[in-house]
GROMACS .gro file of N, CA and C in nm:
model
  444
    1THR      N    1   9.244  -6.452  -3.712
    1THR     CA    2   9.255  -6.438  -3.569
    1THR      C    3   9.153  -6.343  -3.520
    2GLY      N    4   9.097  -6.380  -3.406
    2GLY     CA    5   8.991  -6.294  -3.349
    2GLY      C    6   8.858  -6.295  -3.420
    3GLN      N    7   8.847  -6.373  -3.527
    3GLN     CA    8   8.718  -6.375  -3.603
    3GLN      C    9   8.635  -6.499  -3.552
    4ARG      N   10   8.503  -6.477  -3.547
    4ARG     CA   11   8.408  -6.588  -3.512
    4ARG      C   12   8.321  -6.616  -3.632
    5THR      N   13   8.281  -6.734  -3.632
    5THR     CA   14   8.187  -6.780  -3.734
    5THR      C   15   8.046  -6.755  -3.681
    6VAL      N   16   7.959  -6.683  -3.755
    6VAL     CA   17   7.824  -6.664  -3.713
    6VAL      C   18   7.734  -6.756  -3.795
    7HIS      N   19   7.666  -6.842  -3.723
    7HIS     CA   20   7.579  -6.931  -3.799
    7HIS      C   21   7.446  -6.861  -3.835
    8GLU      N   22   7.405  -6.888  -3.955
    8GLU     CA   23   7.289  -6.831  -4.009
    8GLU      C   24   7.165  -6.886  -3.938
    9THR      N   25   7.079  -6.796  -3.894
    9THR     CA   26   6.947  -6.841  -3.820
    9THR      C   27   6.836  -6.779  -3.892
   10THR      N   28   6.724  -6.840  -3.879
   10THR     CA   29   6.601  -6.781  -3.933
   10THR      C   30   6.523  -6.718  -3.826
   11LEU      N   31   6.502  -6.590  -3.833
   11LEU     CA   32   6.427  -6.516  -3.736
   11LEU      C   33   6.281  -6.549  -3.752
   12PRO      N   34   6.205  -6.543  -3.640
   12PRO     CA   35   6.061  -6.571  -3.657
   12PRO      C   36   5.992  -6.464  -3.736
   13SER      N   37   5.891  -6.498  -3.811
   13SER     CA   38   5.817  -6.402  -3.887
   13SER      C   39   5.690  -6.341  -3.811
   14PHE      N   40   5.646  -6.417  -3.709
   14PHE     CA   41   5.544  -6.373  -3.628
   14PHE      C   42   5.552  -6.429  -3.488
   15THR      N   43   5.484  -6.365  -3.399
   15THR     CA   44   5.503  -6.393  -3.253
   15THR      C   45   5.456  -6.537  -3.213
   16ALA      N   46   5.369  -6.600  -3.284
   16ALA     CA   47   5.328  -6.734  -3.253
   16ALA      C   48   5.445  -6.831  -3.267
   17GLN      N   49   5.541  -6.799  -3.353
   17GLN     CA   50   5.662  -6.885  -3.363
   17GLN      C   51   5.739  -6.871  -3.239
   18ILE      N   52   5.748  -6.764  -3.171
   18ILE     CA   53   5.817  -6.744  -3.045
   18ILE      C   54   5.745  -6.810  -2.933
   19LEU      N   55   5.612  -6.797  -2.929
   19LEU     CA   56   5.535  -6.859  -2.822
   19LEU      C   57   5.527  -7.009  -2.833
   20HIS      N   58   5.530  -7.062  -2.956
   20HIS     CA   59   5.517  -7.204  -2.987
   20HIS      C   60   5.634  -7.251  -3.071
   21PRO      N   61   5.760  -7.253  -3.020
   21PRO     CA   62   5.877  -7.281  -3.107
   21PRO      C   63   5.871  -7.415  -3.178
   22ASN      N   64   5.806  -7.511  -3.123
   22ASN     CA   65   5.797  -7.646  -3.179
   22ASN      C   66   5.678  -7.671  -3.256
   23GLY      N   67   5.592  -7.559  -3.271
   23GLY     CA   68   5.464  -7.567  -3.339
   23GLY      C   69   5.485  -7.569  -3.488
   24THR      N   70   5.371  -7.600  -3.553
   24THR     CA   71   5.374  -7.617  -3.704
   24THR      C   72   5.297  -7.504  -3.774
   25ARG      N   73   5.259  -7.400  -3.699
   25ARG     CA   74   5.173  -7.296  -3.754
   25ARG      C   75   5.242  -7.227  -3.863
   26SER      N   76   5.172  -7.189  -3.967
   26SER     CA   77   5.223  -7.115  -4.076
   26SER      C   78   5.122  -7.013  -4.120
   27ILE      N   79   5.161  -6.895  -4.163
   27ILE     CA   80   5.065  -6.799  -4.209
   27ILE      C   81   5.075  -6.798  -4.357
   28THR      N   82   4.960  -6.807  -4.421
   28THR     CA   83   4.962  -6.807  -4.567
   28THR      C   84   4.883  -6.688  -4.612
   29GLY      N   85   4.951  -6.597  -4.677
   29GLY     CA   86   4.888  -6.481  -4.736
   29GLY      C   87   4.832  -6.381  -4.639
   30GLU      N   88   4.781  -6.275  -4.695
   30GLU     CA   89   4.725  -6.165  -4.614
   30GLU      C   90   4.576  -6.175  -4.613
   31LEU      N   91   4.520  -6.146  -4.498
   31LEU     CA   92   4.368  -6.152  -4.487
   31LEU      C   93   4.312  -6.035  -4.563
   32ALA      N   94   4.191  -6.048  -4.609
   32ALA     CA   95   4.116  -5.944  -4.684
   32ALA      C   96   4.077  -5.832  -4.589
   33ARG      N   97   4.077  -5.710  -4.631
   33ARG     CA   98   4.028  -5.604  -4.559
   33ARG      C   99   3.879  -5.608  -4.551
   34PRO      N  100   3.816  -5.578  -4.433
   34PRO     CA  101   3.671  -5.587  -4.426
   34PRO      C  102   3.604  -5.475  -4.522
   35ASN      N  103   3.485  -5.505  -4.567
   35ASN     CA  104   3.412  -5.414  -4.653
   35ASN      C  105   3.336  -5.322  -4.565
   36LEU      N  106   3.392  -5.196  -4.553
   36LEU     CA  107   3.337  -5.096  -4.467
   36LEU      C  108   3.258  -4.994  -4.556
   37SER      N  109   3.144  -4.946  -4.501
   37SER     CA  110   3.058  -4.852  -4.579
   37SER      C  111   3.078  -4.704  -4.532
   38VAL      N  112   3.187  -4.675  -4.463
   38VAL     CA  113   3.210  -4.546  -4.411
   38VAL      C  114   3.254  -4.458  -4.537
   39ASP      N  115   3.192  -4.345  -4.541
   39ASP     CA  116   3.217  -4.249  -4.662
   39ASP      C  117   3.361  -4.192  -4.643
   40SER      N  118   3.426  -4.171  -4.756
   40SER     CA  119   3.553  -4.099  -4.762
   40SER      C  120   3.669  -4.165  -4.683
   41LEU      N  121   3.673  -4.300  -4.683
   41LEU     CA  122   3.777  -4.366  -4.608
   41LEU      C  123   3.914  -4.347  -4.682
   42GLU      N  124   4.018  -4.304  -4.613
   42GLU     CA  125   4.152  -4.296  -4.662
   42GLU      C  126   4.232  -4.397  -4.589
   43HIS      N  127   4.279  -4.497  -4.651
   43HIS     CA  128   4.361  -4.600  -4.591
   43HIS      C  129   4.498  -4.542  -4.557
   44VAL      N  130   4.536  -4.563  -4.427
   44VAL     CA  131   4.665  -4.512  -4.380
   44VAL      C  132   4.776  -4.614  -4.379
   45ARG      N  133   4.743  -4.731  -4.318
   45ARG     CA  134   4.843  -4.840  -4.320
   45ARG      C  135   4.779  -4.969  -4.268
   46THR      N  136   4.847  -5.082  -4.292
   46THR     CA  137   4.806  -5.217  -4.251
   46THR      C  138   4.917  -5.274  -4.168
   47ASP      N  139   4.881  -5.349  -4.060
   47ASP     CA  140   4.969  -5.416  -3.969
   47ASP      C  141   4.929  -5.556  -3.937
   48ARG      N  142   5.013  -5.641  -3.898
   48ARG     CA  143   4.984  -5.768  -3.838
   48ARG      C  144   5.034  -5.757  -3.697
   49ILE      N  145   4.949  -5.778  -3.603
   49ILE     CA  146   4.989  -5.758  -3.456
   49ILE      C  147   5.023  -5.887  -3.391
   50GLY      N  148   4.962  -5.995  -3.422
   50GLY     CA  149   5.012  -6.122  -3.368
   50GLY      C  150   4.951  -6.168  -3.235
   51GLU      N  151   4.976  -6.301  -3.210
   51GLU     CA  152   4.925  -6.365  -3.090
   51GLU      C  153   4.973  -6.305  -2.962
   52LEU      N  154   5.102  -6.267  -2.956
   52LEU     CA  155   5.160  -6.208  -2.835
   52LEU      C  156   5.087  -6.079  -2.797
   53PHE      N  157   5.058  -5.998  -2.892
   53PHE     CA  158   4.979  -5.878  -2.869
   53PHE      C  159   4.844  -5.902  -2.812
   54VAL      N  160   4.779  -6.005  -2.866
   54VAL     CA  161   4.650  -6.037  -2.813
   54VAL      C  162   4.661  -6.079  -2.668
   55ARG      N  163   4.754  -6.159  -2.639
   55ARG     CA  164   4.780  -6.207  -2.501
   55ARG      C  165   4.812  -6.086  -2.406
   56ALA      N  166   4.900  -6.005  -2.453
   56ALA     CA  167   4.946  -5.884  -2.370
   56ALA      C  168   4.829  -5.787  -2.356
   57THR      N  169   4.747  -5.769  -2.454
   57THR     CA  170   4.634  -5.671  -2.442
   57THR      C  171   4.539  -5.723  -2.338
   58PHE      N  172   4.506  -5.849  -2.343
   58PHE     CA  173   4.413  -5.904  -2.241
   58PHE      C  174   4.474  -5.890  -2.093
   59ARG      N  175   4.605  -5.922  -2.083
   59ARG     CA  176   4.667  -5.900  -1.951
   59ARG      C  177   4.658  -5.761  -1.904
   60SER      N  178   4.681  -5.662  -1.995
   60SER     CA  179   4.680  -5.523  -1.961
   60SER      C  180   4.540  -5.478  -1.917
   61LYS      N  181   4.441  -5.551  -1.952
   61LYS     CA  182   4.298  -5.521  -1.917
   61LYS      C  183   4.260  -5.602  -1.791
   62GLY      N  184   4.350  -5.667  -1.725
   62GLY     CA  185   4.323  -5.742  -1.600
   62GLY      C  186   4.287  -5.883  -1.616
   63VAL      N  187   4.286  -5.942  -1.735
   63VAL     CA  188   4.255  -6.081  -1.752
   63VAL      C  189   4.376  -6.161  -1.702
   64SER      N  190   4.350  -6.273  -1.634
   64SER     CA  191   4.458  -6.360  -1.579
   64SER      C  192   4.547  -6.413  -1.685
   65ALA      N  193   4.668  -6.440  -1.645
   65ALA     CA  194   4.771  -6.490  -1.745
   65ALA      C  195   4.715  -6.623  -1.812
   66THR      N  196   4.656  -6.707  -1.741
   66THR     CA  197   4.607  -6.831  -1.795
   66THR      C  198   4.493  -6.811  -1.894
   67ARG      N  199   4.402  -6.724  -1.857
   67ARG     CA  200   4.290  -6.695  -1.949
   67ARG      C  201   4.336  -6.614  -2.066
   68ALA      N  202   4.431  -6.519  -2.049
   68ALA     CA  203   4.477  -6.446  -2.164
   68ALA      C  204   4.556  -6.533  -2.262
   69ALA      N  205   4.628  -6.625  -2.211
   69ALA     CA  206   4.699  -6.724  -2.296
   69ALA      C  207   4.603  -6.807  -2.378
   70ALA      N  208   4.496  -6.854  -2.299
   70ALA     CA  209   4.392  -6.941  -2.373
   70ALA      C  210   4.315  -6.862  -2.469
   71ALA      N  211   4.293  -6.730  -2.453
   71ALA     CA  212   4.214  -6.656  -2.540
   71ALA      C  213   4.299  -6.623  -2.662
   72ALA      N  214   4.432  -6.619  -2.658
   72ALA     CA  215   4.519  -6.590  -2.766
   72ALA      C  216   4.558  -6.714  -2.843
   73ASP      N  217   4.560  -6.827  -2.773
   73ASP     CA  218   4.599  -6.950  -2.834
   73ASP      C  219   4.502  -6.988  -2.946
   74GLY      N  220   4.556  -7.044  -3.054
   74GLY     CA  221   4.471  -7.074  -3.164
   74GLY      C  222   4.467  -6.969  -3.274
   75TRP      N  223   4.537  -6.854  -3.241
   75TRP     CA  224   4.549  -6.749  -3.342
   75TRP      C  225   4.622  -6.801  -3.469
   76THR      N  226   4.575  -6.774  -3.583
   76THR     CA  227   4.645  -6.812  -3.702
   76THR      C  228   4.685  -6.702  -3.790
   77ASN      N  229   4.620  -6.585  -3.779
   77ASN     CA  230   4.659  -6.469  -3.869
   77ASN      C  231   4.573  -6.351  -3.818
   78ASP      N  232   4.622  -6.230  -3.848
   78ASP     CA  233   4.540  -6.114  -3.826
   78ASP      C  234   4.577  -6.005  -3.923
   79ARG      N  235   4.493  -5.901  -3.931
   79ARG     CA  236   4.522  -5.786  -4.013
   79ARG      C  237   4.450  -5.666  -3.942
   80MET      N  238   4.528  -5.561  -3.918
   80MET     CA  239   4.474  -5.438  -3.866
   80MET      C  240   4.495  -5.327  -3.961
   81ASP      N  241   4.390  -5.266  -4.004
   81ASP     CA  242   4.393  -5.155  -4.095
   81ASP      C  243   4.352  -5.020  -4.031
   82TYR      N  244   4.425  -4.917  -4.057
   82TYR     CA  245   4.400  -4.784  -4.005
   82TYR      C  246   4.355  -4.693  -4.115
   83PHE      N  247   4.243  -4.618  -4.083
   83PHE     CA  248   4.187  -4.531  -4.188
   83PHE      C  249   4.158  -4.395  -4.120
   84ARG      N  250   4.148  -4.292  -4.203
   84ARG     CA  251   4.093  -4.166  -4.165
   84ARG      C  252   3.965  -4.140  -4.250
   85ALA      N  253   3.869  -4.082  -4.188
   85ALA     CA  254   3.741  -4.052  -4.251
   85ALA      C  255   3.676  -3.936  -4.193
   86ASN      N  256   3.662  -3.830  -4.263
   86ASN     CA  257   3.592  -3.710  -4.223
   86ASN      C  258   3.631  -3.665  -4.078
   87GLY      N  259   3.759  -3.656  -4.056
   87GLY     CA  260   3.808  -3.614  -3.925
   87GLY      C  261   3.808  -3.717  -3.815
   88SER      N  262   3.767  -3.834  -3.851
   88SER     CA  263   3.756  -3.949  -3.754
   88SER      C  264   3.867  -4.051  -3.784
   89THR      N  265   3.896  -4.139  -3.687
   89THR     CA  266   3.986  -4.251  -3.709
   89THR      C  267   3.899  -4.381  -3.705
   90VAL      N  268   3.925  -4.466  -3.807
   90VAL     CA  269   3.861  -4.596  -3.805
   90VAL      C  270   3.967  -4.704  -3.808
   91ILE      N  271   3.956  -4.800  -3.717
   91ILE     CA  272   4.045  -4.908  -3.721
   91ILE      C  273   3.976  -5.042  -3.737
   92SER      N  274   4.013  -5.124  -3.829
   92SER     CA  275   3.952  -5.252  -3.843
   92SER      C  276   4.065  -5.355  -3.804
   93TRP      N  277   4.015  -5.468  -3.737
   93TRP     CA  278   4.108  -5.567  -3.696
   93TRP      C  279   4.038  -5.701  -3.728
   94ARG      N  280   4.092  -5.779  -3.817
   94ARG     CA  281   4.043  -5.910  -3.856
   94ARG      C  282   4.139  -6.013  -3.801
   95VAL      N  283   4.087  -6.114  -3.722
   95VAL     CA  284   4.165  -6.215  -3.664
   95VAL      C  285   4.109  -6.353  -3.698
   96THR      N  286   4.193  -6.446  -3.746
   96THR     CA  287   4.147  -6.580  -3.777
   96THR      C  288   4.199  -6.678  -3.674
   97TRP      N  289   4.129  -6.785  -3.650
   97TRP     CA  290   4.152  -6.883  -3.548
   97TRP      C  291   4.159  -7.018  -3.605
   98GLU      N  292   4.226  -7.120  -3.539
   98GLU     CA  293   4.233  -7.258  -3.585
   98GLU      C  294   4.097  -7.325  -3.597
   99ASN      N  295   4.008  -7.290  -3.513
   99ASN     CA  296   3.876  -7.344  -3.513
   99ASN      C  297   3.777  -7.264  -3.435
  100THR      N  298   3.653  -7.303  -3.439
  100THR     CA  299   3.547  -7.226  -3.374
  100THR      C  300   3.561  -7.221  -3.219
  101HIS      N  301   3.613  -7.322  -3.164
  101HIS     CA  302   3.638  -7.327  -3.017
  101HIS      C  303   3.738  -7.219  -2.972
  102GLU      N  304   3.852  -7.212  -3.047
  102GLU     CA  305   3.948  -7.110  -3.020
  102GLU      C  306   3.899  -6.967  -3.036
  103ARG      N  307   3.817  -6.951  -3.147
  103ARG     CA  308   3.746  -6.823  -3.169
  103ARG      C  309   3.663  -6.786  -3.056
  104ALA      N  310   3.578  -6.884  -3.007
  104ALA     CA  311   3.487  -6.861  -2.897
  104ALA      C  312   3.556  -6.820  -2.768
  105GLU      N  313   3.682  -6.878  -2.737
  105GLU     CA  314   3.755  -6.843  -2.618
  105GLU      C  315   3.799  -6.697  -2.629
  106PHE      N  316   3.846  -6.658  -2.749
  106PHE     CA  317   3.882  -6.520  -2.769
  106PHE      C  318   3.760  -6.424  -2.740
  107VAL      N  319   3.653  -6.452  -2.804
  107VAL     CA  320   3.527  -6.368  -2.793
  107VAL      C  321   3.476  -6.359  -2.646
  108GLU      N  322   3.494  -6.475  -2.571
  108GLU     CA  323   3.454  -6.469  -2.428
  108GLU      C  324   3.539  -6.377  -2.350
  109ALA      N  325   3.674  -6.380  -2.371
  109ALA     CA  326   3.762  -6.288  -2.307
  109ALA      C  327   3.740  -6.144  -2.349
  110TYR      N  328   3.721  -6.125  -2.479
  110TYR     CA  329   3.696  -5.992  -2.533
  110TYR      C  330   3.568  -5.934  -2.475
  111ASP      N  331   3.466  -6.012  -2.455
  111ASP     CA  332   3.336  -5.975  -2.388
  111ASP      C  333   3.364  -5.915  -2.248
  112SER      N  334   3.458  -5.979  -2.180
  112SER     CA  335   3.483  -5.943  -2.037
  112SER      C  336   3.553  -5.806  -2.022
  113VAL      N  337   3.616  -5.754  -2.133
  113VAL     CA  338   3.688  -5.629  -2.115
  113VAL      C  339   3.649  -5.514  -2.205
  114TYR      N  340   3.573  -5.547  -2.308
  114TYR     CA  341   3.529  -5.440  -2.400
  114TYR      C  342   3.377  -5.438  -2.422
  115GLN      N  343   3.330  -5.316  -2.442
  115GLN     CA  344   3.191  -5.292  -2.483
  115GLN      C  345   3.186  -5.275  -2.630
  116TYR      N  346   3.087  -5.329  -2.692
  116TYR     CA  347   3.077  -5.326  -2.838
  116TYR      C  348   2.934  -5.362  -2.877
  117GLU      N  349   2.903  -5.330  -3.004
  117GLU     CA  350   2.784  -5.372  -3.063
  117GLU      C  351   2.808  -5.490  -3.161
  118ARG      N  352   2.740  -5.593  -3.147
  118ARG     CA  353   2.751  -5.708  -3.240
  118ARG      C  354   2.675  -5.678  -3.365
  119VAL      N  355   2.738  -5.700  -3.479
  119VAL     CA  356   2.682  -5.667  -3.612
  119VAL      C  357   2.701  -5.791  -3.702
  120ASN      N  358   2.612  -5.805  -3.798
  120ASN     CA  359   2.633  -5.919  -3.895
  120ASN      C  360   2.720  -5.865  -4.014
  121LEU      N  361   2.698  -5.741  -4.055
  121LEU     CA  362   2.774  -5.685  -4.163
  121LEU      C  363   2.816  -5.545  -4.131
  122PHE      N  364   2.935  -5.510  -4.179
  122PHE     CA  365   2.981  -5.377  -4.149
  122PHE      C  366   2.924  -5.274  -4.235
  123ARG      N  367   2.853  -5.309  -4.342
  123ARG     CA  368   2.774  -5.216  -4.420
  123ARG      C  369   2.677  -5.129  -4.341
  124SER      N  370   2.640  -5.188  -4.226
  124SER     CA  371   2.545  -5.118  -4.137
  124SER      C  372   2.618  -5.021  -4.046
  125VAL      N  373   2.752  -5.014  -4.040
  125VAL     CA  374   2.827  -4.933  -3.954
  125VAL      C  375   2.863  -4.808  -4.032
  126SER      N  376   2.824  -4.688  -3.978
  126SER     CA  377   2.849  -4.564  -4.051
  126SER      C  378   2.964  -4.486  -3.988
  127CYS      N  379   2.997  -4.514  -3.863
  127CYS     CA  380   3.106  -4.436  -3.782
  127CYS      C  381   3.070  -4.290  -3.766
  128ASP      N  382   2.941  -4.253  -3.774
  128ASP     CA  383   2.902  -4.121  -3.751
  128ASP      C  384   2.921  -4.078  -3.600
  129VAL      N  385   2.917  -4.181  -3.514
  129VAL     CA  386   2.950  -4.161  -3.370
  129VAL      C  387   3.052  -4.264  -3.329
  130PRO      N  388   3.133  -4.231  -3.226
  130PRO     CA  389   3.234  -4.324  -3.183
  130PRO      C  390   3.170  -4.457  -3.136
  131GLY      N  391   3.233  -4.568  -3.159
  131GLY     CA  392   3.181  -4.692  -3.112
  131GLY      C  393   3.270  -4.807  -3.157
  132ARG      N  394   3.247  -4.924  -3.100
  132ARG     CA  395   3.321  -5.048  -3.136
  132ARG      C  396   3.223  -5.148  -3.181
  133TYR      N  397   3.247  -5.221  -3.284
  133TYR     CA  398   3.159  -5.319  -3.351
  133TYR      C  399   3.237  -5.450  -3.367
  134LEU      N  400   3.162  -5.561  -3.352
  134LEU     CA  401   3.225  -5.691  -3.368
  134LEU      C  402   3.140  -5.781  -3.451
  135ALA      N  403   3.196  -5.852  -3.544
  135ALA     CA  404   3.128  -5.945  -3.633
  135ALA      C  405   3.205  -6.080  -3.623
  136ILE      N  406   3.126  -6.190  -3.623
  136ILE     CA  407   3.190  -6.324  -3.618
  136ILE      C  408   3.136  -6.397  -3.738
  137SER      N  409   3.233  -6.471  -3.796
  137SER     CA  410   3.200  -6.563  -3.912
  137SER      C  411   3.292  -6.682  -3.908
  138LYS      N  412   3.239  -6.793  -3.889
  138LYS     CA  413   3.313  -6.918  -3.880
  138LYS      C  414   3.432  -6.911  -3.792
  139LYS      N  415   3.555  -6.905  -3.846
  139LYS     CA  416   3.681  -6.901  -3.759
  139LYS      C  417   3.739  -6.757  -3.766
  140THR      N  418   3.660  -6.659  -3.791
  140THR     CA  419   3.709  -6.518  -3.797
  140THR      C  420   3.630  -6.426  -3.709
  141VAL      N  421   3.702  -6.330  -3.645
  141VAL     CA  422   3.640  -6.221  -3.570
  141VAL      C  423   3.691  -6.092  -3.630
  142THR      N  424   3.603  -6.006  -3.656
  142THR     CA  425   3.642  -5.873  -3.705
  142THR      C  426   3.586  -5.764  -3.618
  143VAL      N  427   3.682  -5.678  -3.575
  143VAL     CA  428   3.639  -5.564  -3.488
  143VAL      C  429   3.662  -5.433  -3.564
  144VAL      N  430   3.568  -5.335  -3.556
  144VAL     CA  431   3.589  -5.208  -3.616
  144VAL      C  432   3.563  -5.112  -3.500
  145GLN      N  433   3.658  -5.017  -3.488
  145GLN     CA  434   3.649  -4.917  -3.384
  145GLN      C  435   3.646  -4.778  -3.461
  146CYS      N  436   3.544  -4.698  -3.427
  146CYS     CA  437   3.531  -4.564  -3.486
  146CYS      C  438   3.553  -4.463  -3.366
  147SER      N  439   3.646  -4.373  -3.394
  147SER     CA  440   3.678  -4.270  -3.300
  147SER      C  441   3.672  -4.135  -3.360
  148SER      N  442   3.639  -4.033  -3.273
  148SER     CA  443   3.635  -3.896  -3.335
  148SER      C  444   3.762  -3.817  -3.302
   0.00000   0.00000   0.00000
């Protein structure tokens, strides 16, 4: 008496499942950490931030809801790593996309709200001075931010 049956449900593992409940996206494995050449890096933690974070971040920077959704759509995985190095903070964020078109939409929106230096390899980034760096490869975008 007074007891209810609770049906077992599967909670979403990532925000894309909430945004696209009938979608077939799946995340397989963890993305590799970028190869950074910063001296004395101490890894602090790793996160996955998800498609919803990408959308919300663009909205918080004044990007329209439609453009923010388009820039975030096509997200397939990400990895954000936090480091300490010689009194500085270094954050790397690697994001993968379904295809190069989706990646290009993200970069176009990113260009409209952030200033950064485009690099081919992060081995050329020393983080001696604060800055934001972006590298593109096929369906992947990697951002590194160095702060003092």
